[in-house]
Amino acid sequence: MKILAAVSRSTVARVLNCIQVLVPKPHVAVVSLDEEAALASKAMGVEFIGGPLPEKIYAIDEFKEYDVGIAALDNDSINISVVKALRSIGIPLVISLLNNSANRDLLVKEGADYVIDIDSYVSQNIAASLSMDKWVYVKPLSIVNLTLAVVRLARRSILGVKLGELKSALRSKSIHLMAIDRLGKVISDDSVELNAGDIILLTGIESEVYEASMDVEKLFRRHEETLARSFAESLRASTRPYG
Amino acid sequence: MVFALKSRGKVSLIIYLATEKGVRNVKHIYKSIEDSISVVDTYIVYYGLGAFKQLMDIPAFHSEPPYCRGKAILSGVNLVTSPVIVVINGDTSCFSIDSISNAVAKVLSGETLLHLSKPQTNTDFTNVYRSFLQDILGELGITQSMLYPSYSIIVGLRKFFTTTPYSMWSIEQLAAINLREEALVVENNSCIDSTIDYVKGFEKTFVKDLARKAVEIALQRNTISRNRAEEYLKRIEAA
């Protein structure tokens, strides 16, 4: 396999480390304008071609024989122009990094087969670390439409929702449900009530995961309504006339 | 004129914008230009915060970091393919199809390499810009008509922009530094433009960055001595 990687100084090591572990070892050519990329390529025993992108891709005839093209630059406009170039010279598989999620459609339209969305990954990880009682959706892999929905319980822990109830609510869905307690252990007992700091994870295809998370939301709302009703009734029962 | 331009050469069109007003302008700008000039490819480059609301079937690119106009123009330049580019500020109505057609005709014929069209601005930003850049641009031999902070229409050869560093505010002044004065045309489009909101309060930040880049380019080209460059840089930092 022959891989052509267009990289910048900040992505060169990351890309080459991934490629180096492939078996059988592919032939790799790195194209970059950055001298740091030349240094890293040499250290890793990889062919380096210096020059501006995407012009260099059009200029070298030999690149037409490559099997895979990788656009891994810090700038989406150059990633898009590199993807266009890789496509136009007939490279069958094109992978691109995406630095701003809003440019995903454009990158796909210009010919990227797989888009690795760094922006979404970073921002959703930050959101997941900070959010409580709110769903966060993460796409861990670009080769399948796999989505991970995560919610960390805080105030909702008082509702006393059990793992078994979640499983029942999601029985008809083709998704994988997992609950992890605050110590990082998987909760396996269905009768256990979820506590503050516990995490609910849903994994599956994007649309189904979204629907499943809505079903879990409905379950929580039902419990909230029940709690609110019983609280209102307890107030009514304890109210006494003055005097 | 229109027929002649349609048949003679093709250009790439970049419309950059950062505001809601710009979103409304884009459709009008695109239709007007496409009717009169032969356009190979067009990109809208949005450099405001949040996502751009797609209006038409024109590819829309989101440039980062937000409110960095220089990077937005460079992103558009990276995306397009024609050697001649037309860059329009979508946030302003300061353009006319005739002036764009004339500029394109001049660049395609080789009469000029970079054609800029400046709106009338008399804002705090213009004053700050002049206070920082008048001396530097003068020393670089750039015509005095470059003393405006931004240009609503830029028509020129793509290569001048790909090889030029950008500043937070602009790239056109820095591209102009690489040209002989006779290859540069700056026209007044007699349109009154106002400063975009995001600039307010950050005038000095934008201008100082631009001035620093101008000094660095001048130093690289040996247009000014190292001592003179250091003097300028000190003055910029102290302001």
mmCIF file of N, CA and C in Angstrom, chain A residues 55 75-78 80-81 84 99-100 102-103 106 109-110 119, chain B residues 41 43 57 59-64 71 74-75 78-79 81 158:
data_model
loop_
_atom_site.group_PDB
_atom_site.id
_atom_site.type_symbol
_atom_site.label_atom_id
_atom_site.label_comp_id
_atom_site.label_asym_id
_atom_site.label_seq_id
_atom_site.Cartn_x
_atom_site.Cartn_y
_atom_site.Cartn_z
ATOM 1 N N GLU A 55 -0.257 22.446 -4.541
ATOM 2 C CA GLU A 55 0.484 22.494 -5.821
ATOM 3 C C GLU A 55 1.409 21.283 -5.991
ATOM 4 N N ASN A 75 -5.302 23.799 8.887
ATOM 5 C CA ASN A 75 -6.157 24.771 8.229
ATOM 6 C C ASN A 75 -7.140 24.036 7.315
ATOM 7 N N ASP A 76 -8.436 24.201 7.565
ATOM 8 C CA ASP A 76 -9.427 23.477 6.775
ATOM 9 C C ASP A 76 -9.428 23.883 5.306
ATOM 10 N N SER A 77 -9.121 25.145 5.020
ATOM 11 C CA SER A 77 -9.152 25.560 3.606
ATOM 12 C C SER A 77 -8.074 24.805 2.831
ATOM 13 N N ILE A 78 -6.920 24.575 3.454
ATOM 14 C CA ILE A 78 -5.871 23.810 2.763
ATOM 15 C C ILE A 78 -6.230 22.336 2.741
ATOM 16 N N ILE A 80 -9.171 21.134 2.421
ATOM 17 C CA ILE A 80 -10.147 20.986 1.334
ATOM 18 C C ILE A 80 -9.432 21.024 -0.026
ATOM 19 N N SER A 81 -8.505 21.944 -0.182
ATOM 20 C CA SER A 81 -7.804 22.029 -1.478
ATOM 21 C C SER A 81 -6.929 20.781 -1.706
ATOM 22 N N LYS A 84 -9.287 17.947 -2.740
ATOM 23 C CA LYS A 84 -9.637 18.135 -4.159
ATOM 24 C C LYS A 84 -8.515 17.621 -5.055
ATOM 25 N N ASN A 99 -10.928 20.654 11.227
ATOM 26 C CA ASN A 99 -10.643 21.495 12.391
ATOM 27 C C ASN A 99 -11.845 22.306 12.856
ATOM 28 N N ASN A 100 -12.825 22.491 11.971
ATOM 29 C CA ASN A 100 -14.040 23.222 12.329
ATOM 30 C C ASN A 100 -15.235 22.408 11.827
ATOM 31 N N ALA A 102 -18.173 22.934 11.257
ATOM 32 C CA ALA A 102 -19.067 23.578 10.283
ATOM 33 C C ALA A 102 -18.621 23.324 8.843
ATOM 34 N N ASN A 103 -17.381 22.901 8.643
ATOM 35 C CA ASN A 103 -16.877 22.667 7.282
ATOM 36 C C ASN A 103 -17.006 21.205 6.839
ATOM 37 N N LEU A 106 -18.699 20.554 3.391
ATOM 38 C CA LEU A 106 -17.861 21.013 2.279
ATOM 39 C C LEU A 106 -16.746 20.008 1.980
ATOM 40 N N LYS A 109 -18.254 16.987 0.334
ATOM 41 C CA LYS A 109 -18.642 17.343 -1.041
ATOM 42 C C LYS A 109 -17.425 17.376 -1.967
ATOM 43 N N GLU A 110 -16.287 17.822 -1.427
ATOM 44 C CA GLU A 110 -15.081 17.917 -2.262
ATOM 45 C C GLU A 110 -14.387 16.565 -2.418
ATOM 46 N N ASP A 119 -12.496 19.018 15.961
ATOM 47 C CA ASP A 119 -13.244 20.087 16.630
ATOM 48 C C ASP A 119 -14.339 19.496 17.513
ATOM 49 N N ASP B 41 -15.176 29.324 -10.044
ATOM 50 C CA ASP B 41 -15.677 28.787 -8.785
ATOM 51 C C ASP B 41 -15.904 29.930 -7.794
ATOM 52 N N TYR B 43 -16.734 30.795 -3.567
ATOM 53 C CA TYR B 43 -16.861 30.360 -2.175
ATOM 54 C C TYR B 43 -17.312 31.539 -1.323
ATOM 55 N N ASP B 57 -26.838 27.525 -3.260
ATOM 56 C CA ASP B 57 -25.994 26.374 -3.503
ATOM 57 C C ASP B 57 -24.527 26.795 -3.711
ATOM 58 N N PRO B 59 -20.842 26.921 -2.094
ATOM 59 C CA PRO B 59 -20.141 26.338 -0.954
ATOM 60 C C PRO B 59 -19.770 27.408 0.079
ATOM 61 N N ALA B 60 -20.064 27.116 1.332
ATOM 62 C CA ALA B 60 -19.760 28.085 2.393
ATOM 63 C C ALA B 60 -18.683 27.512 3.303
ATOM 64 N N PHE B 61 -17.614 28.264 3.480
ATOM 65 C CA PHE B 61 -16.502 27.833 4.319
ATOM 66 C C PHE B 61 -16.504 28.657 5.601
ATOM 67 N N HIS B 62 -16.297 27.992 6.728
ATOM 68 C CA HIS B 62 -16.225 28.697 8.014
ATOM 69 C C HIS B 62 -14.758 28.884 8.389
ATOM 70 N N SER B 63 -14.337 30.122 8.417
ATOM 71 C CA SER B 63 -12.929 30.416 8.686
ATOM 72 C C SER B 63 -12.700 30.608 10.189
ATOM 73 N N GLU B 64 -11.549 30.171 10.624
ATOM 74 C CA GLU B 64 -11.161 30.333 12.030
ATOM 75 C C GLU B 64 -9.793 30.978 12.110
ATOM 76 N N LYS B 71 -7.216 36.194 7.730
ATOM 77 C CA LYS B 71 -7.220 34.734 7.570
ATOM 78 C C LYS B 71 -8.405 34.302 6.702
ATOM 79 N N LEU B 74 -7.485 34.793 3.121
ATOM 80 C CA LEU B 74 -6.500 33.774 2.740
ATOM 81 C C LEU B 74 -7.163 32.396 2.587
ATOM 82 N N SER B 75 -8.112 32.062 3.458
ATOM 83 C CA SER B 75 -8.819 30.781 3.354
ATOM 84 C C SER B 75 -9.539 30.694 2.016
ATOM 85 N N ASN B 78 -7.097 30.053 -0.697
ATOM 86 C CA ASN B 78 -6.655 28.651 -0.701
ATOM 87 C C ASN B 78 -7.671 27.739 -1.381
ATOM 88 N N LEU B 79 -8.943 28.084 -1.271
ATOM 89 C CA LEU B 79 -9.995 27.205 -1.786
ATOM 90 C C LEU B 79 -10.190 27.306 -3.293
ATOM 91 N N THR B 81 -9.500 28.128 -7.456
ATOM 92 C CA THR B 81 -8.522 27.543 -8.373
ATOM 93 C C THR B 81 -8.012 28.485 -9.469
ATOM 94 N N ARG B 158 -3.878 35.525 -7.851
ATOM 95 C CA ARG B 158 -3.979 34.700 -6.651
ATOM 96 C C ARG B 158 -2.623 34.519 -5.960
#
